[in-house]
Coordinates of C-alpha atoms in Angstrom, one line a residue:
X21 CA -0.7 -15.3 -6.5
X22 CA 1.4 -15.3 -9.6
X23 CA -1.6 -14.9 -11.9
X24 CA -3.0 -12.1 -9.8
X25 CA 0.3 -10.3 -9.8
X26 CA 0.3 -10.4 -13.6
X27 CA -3.3 -9.1 -13.8
X28 CA -2.5 -5.7 -12.2
X29 CA -1.7 -3.6 -15.2
X30 CA -5.0 -4.7 -16.9
X31 CA -6.9 -3.8 -13.7
X32 CA -5.3 -0.3 -13.7
X33 CA -6.4 0.1 -17.3
X34 CA -10.0 -0.9 -16.4
X35 CA -10.1 1.5 -13.4
X36 CA -8.8 4.4 -15.5
X37 CA -11.4 3.7 -18.2
X38 CA -14.3 3.2 -15.7
X39 CA -13.5 5.6 -12.9
X40 CA -16.9 7.2 -13.1
X41 CA -18.7 3.8 -12.9
X42 CA -16.5 2.9 -9.9
X43 CA -18.1 5.7 -8.0
X44 CA -15.1 8.0 -7.9
X45 CA -16.8 11.0 -9.4
X46 CA -19.9 10.7 -7.1
X47 CA -17.8 10.3 -3.9
X48 CA -15.6 13.2 -4.9
X49 CA -18.6 15.5 -5.4
X50 CA -20.0 14.5 -2.0
X51 CA -16.6 15.3 -0.4
X52 CA -16.2 18.6 -2.1
X53 CA -19.7 19.6 -1.0
X54 CA -18.9 18.8 2.7
X55 CA -15.4 20.4 2.6
X56 CA -14.0 18.3 5.5
X57 CA -11.4 19.9 7.8
X58 CA -9.7 16.5 8.5
X59 CA -9.5 13.1 7.1
X60 CA -9.4 9.8 9.0
X61 CA -8.7 6.3 7.5
X62 CA -9.8 3.0 9.0
X63 CA -8.3 -0.3 7.6
X64 CA -6.5 -3.5 8.5
X65 CA -3.6 -5.4 7.0
X66 CA -2.6 -4.7 3.4
X67 CA -5.4 -2.2 3.2
X68 CA -3.9 -0.3 6.1
X69 CA -0.8 0.3 3.9
X70 CA -3.1 1.7 1.1
X71 CA -4.6 4.0 3.7
X72 CA -1.2 5.1 4.8
X73 CA -0.4 6.0 1.2
X74 CA -3.6 8.0 1.0
X75 CA -2.7 9.8 4.2
X76 CA 0.4 11.1 2.5
X77 CA -1.7 12.3 -0.4
X78 CA -4.1 14.2 1.9
X79 CA -1.4 15.9 3.9
X80 CA 0.8 16.8 1.0
X81 CA -1.7 17.6 -1.9
X82 CA -4.7 18.7 0.1
X83 CA -3.0 20.4 3.0
X84 CA -5.3 18.8 5.5
X85 CA -4.5 16.8 8.7
X86 CA -5.0 13.1 8.2
X87 CA -4.7 10.1 10.5
X88 CA -5.2 6.3 10.8
X89 CA -7.9 5.3 13.2
X90 CA -7.5 2.5 15.8
X91 CA -10.8 0.6 15.4
X92 CA -10.7 -0.7 18.9
X93 CA -11.3 2.7 20.3
X94 CA -14.8 2.7 18.9
X95 CA -15.5 -1.1 19.1
X96 CA -13.8 -2.5 22.2
X97 CA -13.7 0.7 24.2
X98 CA -16.9 2.2 22.9
X99 CA -15.5 5.7 22.2
X100 CA -17.8 8.1 20.5
X101 CA -15.6 11.0 19.2
X102 CA -17.1 14.2 17.8
X103 CA -16.5 13.7 14.0
X104 CA -18.3 16.7 12.6
X105 CA -16.4 18.2 9.6
X106 CA -14.4 15.0 9.3
X107 CA -14.2 12.6 6.4
X108 CA -13.6 9.0 7.3
X109 CA -12.6 6.6 4.6
X110 CA -12.7 2.8 5.2
X111 CA -10.4 0.8 3.0
X112 CA -10.9 -3.0 2.7
X113 CA -10.6 -5.6 0.0
X114 CA -13.6 -7.6 1.2
X115 CA -15.4 -4.9 3.1
X116 CA -16.4 -7.6 5.6
X117 CA -14.4 -7.1 8.7
X118 CA -16.8 -6.4 11.6
X119 CA -14.6 -3.9 13.3
X120 CA -14.1 -1.8 10.2
X121 CA -17.9 -1.9 9.5
X122 CA -18.7 -0.8 13.1
X123 CA -16.1 1.9 13.0
X124 CA -17.5 3.5 9.9
X125 CA -21.1 3.1 11.2
X126 CA -20.1 4.9 14.5
X127 CA -18.3 7.6 12.5
X128 CA -21.4 8.2 10.5
X129 CA -23.5 8.4 13.6
X130 CA -21.0 10.9 15.1
X131 CA -21.3 13.3 12.1
X132 CA -18.6 12.2 9.8
X133 CA -18.9 11.9 6.0
X134 CA -18.1 8.3 5.3
X135 CA -16.7 6.6 2.2
X136 CA -15.9 2.9 1.7
X137 CA -13.2 1.8 -0.7
X138 CA -13.6 -1.9 -1.4
X139 CA -13.6 -4.6 -4.0
X140 CA -17.2 -5.6 -3.4
X141 CA -20.1 -3.1 -3.9
X142 CA -22.4 -5.4 -1.9
X143 CA -20.1 -5.7 1.1
X144 CA -21.3 -4.5 4.6
X145 CA -18.7 -1.7 4.6
X146 CA -20.0 -0.4 1.3
X147 CA -23.6 -0.5 2.6
X148 CA -22.9 1.4 5.8
X149 CA -21.0 4.3 4.1
X150 CA -22.5 7.4 2.5
X151 CA -20.5 6.6 -0.7
X152 CA -18.7 3.7 -2.1
X153 CA -15.7 3.4 -4.5
X154 CA -15.3 0.0 -6.2
X155 CA -11.6 -0.7 -7.0
X156 CA -12.7 -3.1 -9.8
X157 CA -10.0 -5.7 -9.0
X158 CA -12.3 -8.7 -9.6
X159 CA -12.2 -11.8 -7.4
X160 CA -9.0 -12.2 -5.5
X161 CA -8.4 -15.8 -4.5
X162 CA -4.8 -15.7 -3.2
X163 CA -4.7 -15.1 0.5
X164 CA -1.8 -12.7 0.0
X165 CA -3.4 -9.5 -1.4
X166 CA -1.7 -8.2 -4.5
X167 CA -4.0 -6.9 -7.2
X168 CA -6.5 -5.5 -4.7
X169 CA -3.7 -3.5 -3.1
X170 CA -2.5 -1.6 -6.1
X171 CA -6.1 -1.1 -7.2
X172 CA -6.8 0.5 -3.9
X173 CA -3.8 2.8 -4.4
X174 CA -5.0 3.9 -7.8
X175 CA -8.6 4.3 -6.7
X176 CA -7.6 6.4 -3.7
X177 CA -5.3 8.5 -5.9
X178 CA -8.0 9.1 -8.5
X179 CA -10.6 9.9 -5.8
X180 CA -8.4 12.4 -3.9
X181 CA -7.3 14.1 -7.1
X182 CA -10.9 14.4 -8.2
X183 CA -11.7 16.1 -4.9
X184 CA -9.1 18.7 -5.9
X185 CA -11.0 19.0 -9.2
X186 CA -8.1 17.4 -11.1
X187 CA -8.4 14.4 -13.5
X188 CA -5.8 12.0 -12.1
X189 CA -6.2 9.8 -15.1
X190 CA -3.9 12.0 -17.1
X191 CA -0.8 11.5 -14.8
X192 CA -1.7 7.8 -14.2
X193 CA -2.1 7.0 -17.9
X194 CA 1.4 5.6 -18.4
X195 CA 1.1 3.2 -15.4
X196 CA -0.4 0.1 -17.1
X197 CA 2.3 0.0 -19.8
X198 CA 5.1 0.7 -17.2
X199 CA 3.7 -2.1 -15.1
X200 CA 3.6 -4.6 -18.1
X201 CA 7.3 -3.7 -18.9
X202 CA 8.3 -4.2 -15.2
X203 CA 6.6 -7.5 -14.9
X204 CA 8.2 -8.7 -18.1
X205 CA 11.5 -8.5 -16.2
X206 CA 10.3 -11.1 -13.7
X207 CA 13.4 -13.3 -14.3
X208 CA 15.5 -10.7 -12.5
X209 CA 13.4 -11.2 -9.4
X210 CA 13.5 -15.0 -9.7
X211 CA 17.3 -14.7 -9.6
X212 CA 17.3 -12.3 -6.7
X213 CA 15.0 -14.5 -4.7
X214 CA 17.8 -17.2 -4.6
X215 CA 19.9 -14.7 -2.7
X216 CA 17.4 -14.5 0.1
X217 CA 16.0 -18.1 0.1
X218 CA 17.5 -18.9 3.5
X219 CA 17.1 -15.4 5.1
X220 CA 15.5 -15.6 8.5
X221 CA 15.2 -11.8 9.2
X222 CA 14.9 -8.8 6.9
X223 CA 14.4 -5.1 7.2
X224 CA 12.5 -3.0 4.7
X225 CA 12.8 0.8 4.6
X226 CA 11.8 3.8 2.7
X227 CA 10.5 7.4 3.1
X228 CA 7.6 9.5 1.9
X229 CA 5.2 8.0 -0.5
X230 CA 7.4 4.9 -0.6
X231 CA 7.1 4.1 3.1
X232 CA 3.8 2.2 2.6
X233 CA 5.6 0.1 0.0
X234 CA 8.2 -0.9 2.6
X235 CA 5.4 -1.8 5.0
X236 CA 3.6 -3.9 2.4
X237 CA 6.8 -5.6 1.3
X238 CA 7.5 -6.7 4.8
X239 CA 3.9 -8.0 5.2
X240 CA 4.1 -10.0 2.0
X241 CA 7.4 -11.6 3.0
X242 CA 6.0 -12.5 6.5
X243 CA 2.7 -14.0 5.3
X244 CA 4.1 -16.0 2.3
X245 CA 7.7 -16.9 3.2
X246 CA 7.5 -16.7 7.1
X247 CA 10.5 -14.3 7.1
X248 CA 10.6 -12.1 10.2
X249 CA 10.5 -8.8 8.3
X250 CA 10.4 -5.4 10.0
X251 CA 9.5 -2.2 8.2
X252 CA 10.9 1.2 9.2
X253 CA 10.7 4.7 7.9
X254 CA 14.3 5.6 6.8
X255 CA 14.2 8.3 9.5
X256 CA 13.0 5.9 12.2
X257 CA 15.6 3.3 11.2
X258 CA 18.3 5.7 12.3
X259 CA 16.7 6.2 15.7
X260 CA 17.6 2.9 17.3
X261 CA 16.6 0.1 14.9
X262 CA 19.9 0.6 13.0
X263 CA 21.5 -1.5 15.7
X264 CA 19.6 -4.6 14.2
X265 CA 21.5 -4.3 11.0
X266 CA 24.5 -6.5 10.3
X267 CA 25.7 -8.4 7.2
X268 CA 23.4 -11.3 8.0
X269 CA 20.2 -9.2 7.9
X270 CA 19.3 -8.1 4.4
X271 CA 17.9 -4.6 4.0
X272 CA 15.4 -4.0 1.2
X273 CA 15.4 -0.3 0.5
X274 CA 13.0 1.6 -1.7
X275 CA 14.7 4.7 -3.2
X276 CA 12.5 6.0 -6.0
X277 CA 12.9 9.3 -7.8
X278 CA 11.6 12.3 -5.9
X279 CA 11.6 13.9 -2.5
X280 CA 11.2 10.6 -0.6
X281 CA 14.1 8.9 -2.4
X282 CA 16.3 11.9 -1.9
X283 CA 15.5 11.8 1.9
X284 CA 17.0 8.3 1.9
X285 CA 20.4 9.8 1.1
X286 CA 21.2 10.0 4.8
X287 CA 20.2 6.4 5.4
X288 CA 22.1 4.4 2.8
X289 CA 25.6 5.5 3.9
X290 CA 24.7 4.5 7.5
X291 CA 23.7 1.1 6.2
X292 CA 27.0 0.8 4.3
X293 CA 28.9 1.6 7.5
X294 CA 27.4 -1.5 9.0
X295 CA 28.3 -3.6 5.9
X296 CA 24.6 -4.3 5.3
X297 CA 23.4 -6.4 2.4
X298 CA 21.3 -3.8 0.7
X299 CA 18.9 -4.6 -2.1
X300 CA 17.6 -1.4 -3.6
X301 CA 14.4 -1.0 -5.6
X302 CA 14.4 2.4 -7.2
X303 CA 16.1 4.8 -9.6
X304 CA 19.1 3.7 -11.5
X305 CA 21.8 5.7 -9.5
X306 CA 20.6 4.3 -6.2
X307 CA 20.5 0.7 -7.5
X308 CA 24.0 1.1 -8.9
X309 CA 25.3 1.9 -5.4
X310 CA 23.6 -1.1 -3.7
X311 CA 24.8 -4.6 -3.4
X312 CA 21.9 -5.8 -5.6
X313 CA 18.7 -4.2 -6.8
X314 CA 16.0 -3.7 -9.3
X315 CA 15.7 -0.5 -11.4
X316 CA 12.2 1.0 -11.7
X317 CA 11.1 2.3 -15.1
X318 CA 11.0 6.1 -15.6
X319 CA 7.8 7.8 -16.4
X320 CA 5.7 7.8 -13.2
X321 CA 5.5 10.8 -10.9
X322 CA 6.6 10.2 -7.3
X323 CA 3.1 10.0 -5.9
X324 CA 2.3 7.2 -8.3
X325 CA 5.5 5.3 -8.0
X326 CA 4.2 3.1 -5.2
X327 CA 2.1 1.2 -7.7
X328 CA 5.2 0.1 -9.5
X329 CA 7.5 -0.2 -6.5
X330 CA 5.5 -3.0 -4.9
X331 CA 5.5 -5.3 -7.9
X332 CA 9.0 -6.6 -7.6
X333 CA 8.4 -7.2 -3.9
X334 CA 5.3 -9.1 -4.6
X335 CA 7.3 -11.3 -7.0
X336 CA 10.1 -11.6 -4.5
X337 CA 7.8 -12.8 -1.8
X338 CA 6.3 -15.3 -4.2
X339 CA 9.6 -16.7 -5.4
X340 CA 11.2 -16.8 -1.9
X341 CA 8.2 -18.8 -0.7
X342 CA 8.3 -21.3 -3.6
X343 CA 12.1 -21.6 -3.2
X344 CA 11.6 -22.6 0.4
X345 CA 9.2 -25.3 -0.6
X346 CA 6.1 -23.4 0.6
X347 CA 2.8 -22.6 -1.0
X348 CA 2.2 -18.8 -1.1
X349 CA -1.5 -19.5 -2.0
X350 CA -2.1 -21.3 1.3
X351 CA 0.0 -19.7 4.0
X352 CA -0.3 -21.4 7.4
X353 CA -2.8 -20.0 9.8
X354 CA -4.3 -17.5 7.4
X355 CA -7.6 -17.1 5.4
X356 CA -8.6 -14.7 2.8
X357 CA -11.0 -12.7 5.0
X358 CA -9.9 -11.9 8.5
X359 CA -12.8 -11.0 10.7
X360 CA -11.6 -8.9 13.7
X361 CA -13.9 -7.4 16.3

């Protein structure tokens, strides 16, 4: 897991340099030709968080309705919705989960344009789709997905920008160097992990483009450290779950620069009222107001910040797991490919 976390900036460089070979240009051209009126995503686990990120991109930058599919409607229940004028994108590291493959196959049968975003060009999901985008992450051996997640984020961003006839590589160009600089500060996360070594419950929260980061951070902590971590949108947190917060339940808040971070302005004071132990990952001013935190480097636009935001949480999950005497590469009860039906 540690090695694969460190690989991420190099993978971003490769994807930026070989976007055409990854299938991004061809898939984008196909999407532009079909001009879909809505976009659906189908995914599981970590890839579901990448799909959620792409949902924000579609709704904000394309002005189209977007949603996340429940695969069981088409697999277990046998639903056959009318999907003409719909783009369905399947997102999966392995491309091998039967329910995702079946969902994309049904969508194609029902008139949707289908695109698979995977780490394996020969995978069943890639084979069943009209077009495939290879995230070029290379073999991922750790059960906890890290490098494939951020490669998915970048591939989806580049694809959706290309659909708008924009070269997303320009805005994304600084990311690899920013990622290297962030990972070079790993000692800060090692020290921070000691603070949460014995935590039994955590809450993660964010808004906007950063909300998928909060979801993915919670998953990483659960699967590697066995912490009961719950993720909430900052807005949803105030609608009831705030009652869970007390000084013994650490809150990990993502407050990056931009609209989403600004929207967290109503959330942080409410956490302070409850004497919450808030660890903030974000811009300098927000981190300064928190109990502890990790400052993100400047230089990435808000819509690309999630690639950087997740890195400290990946490291935190790794070091909390090791600090507890666990093995994050072999979490109990899990395997690399989860085959759901």
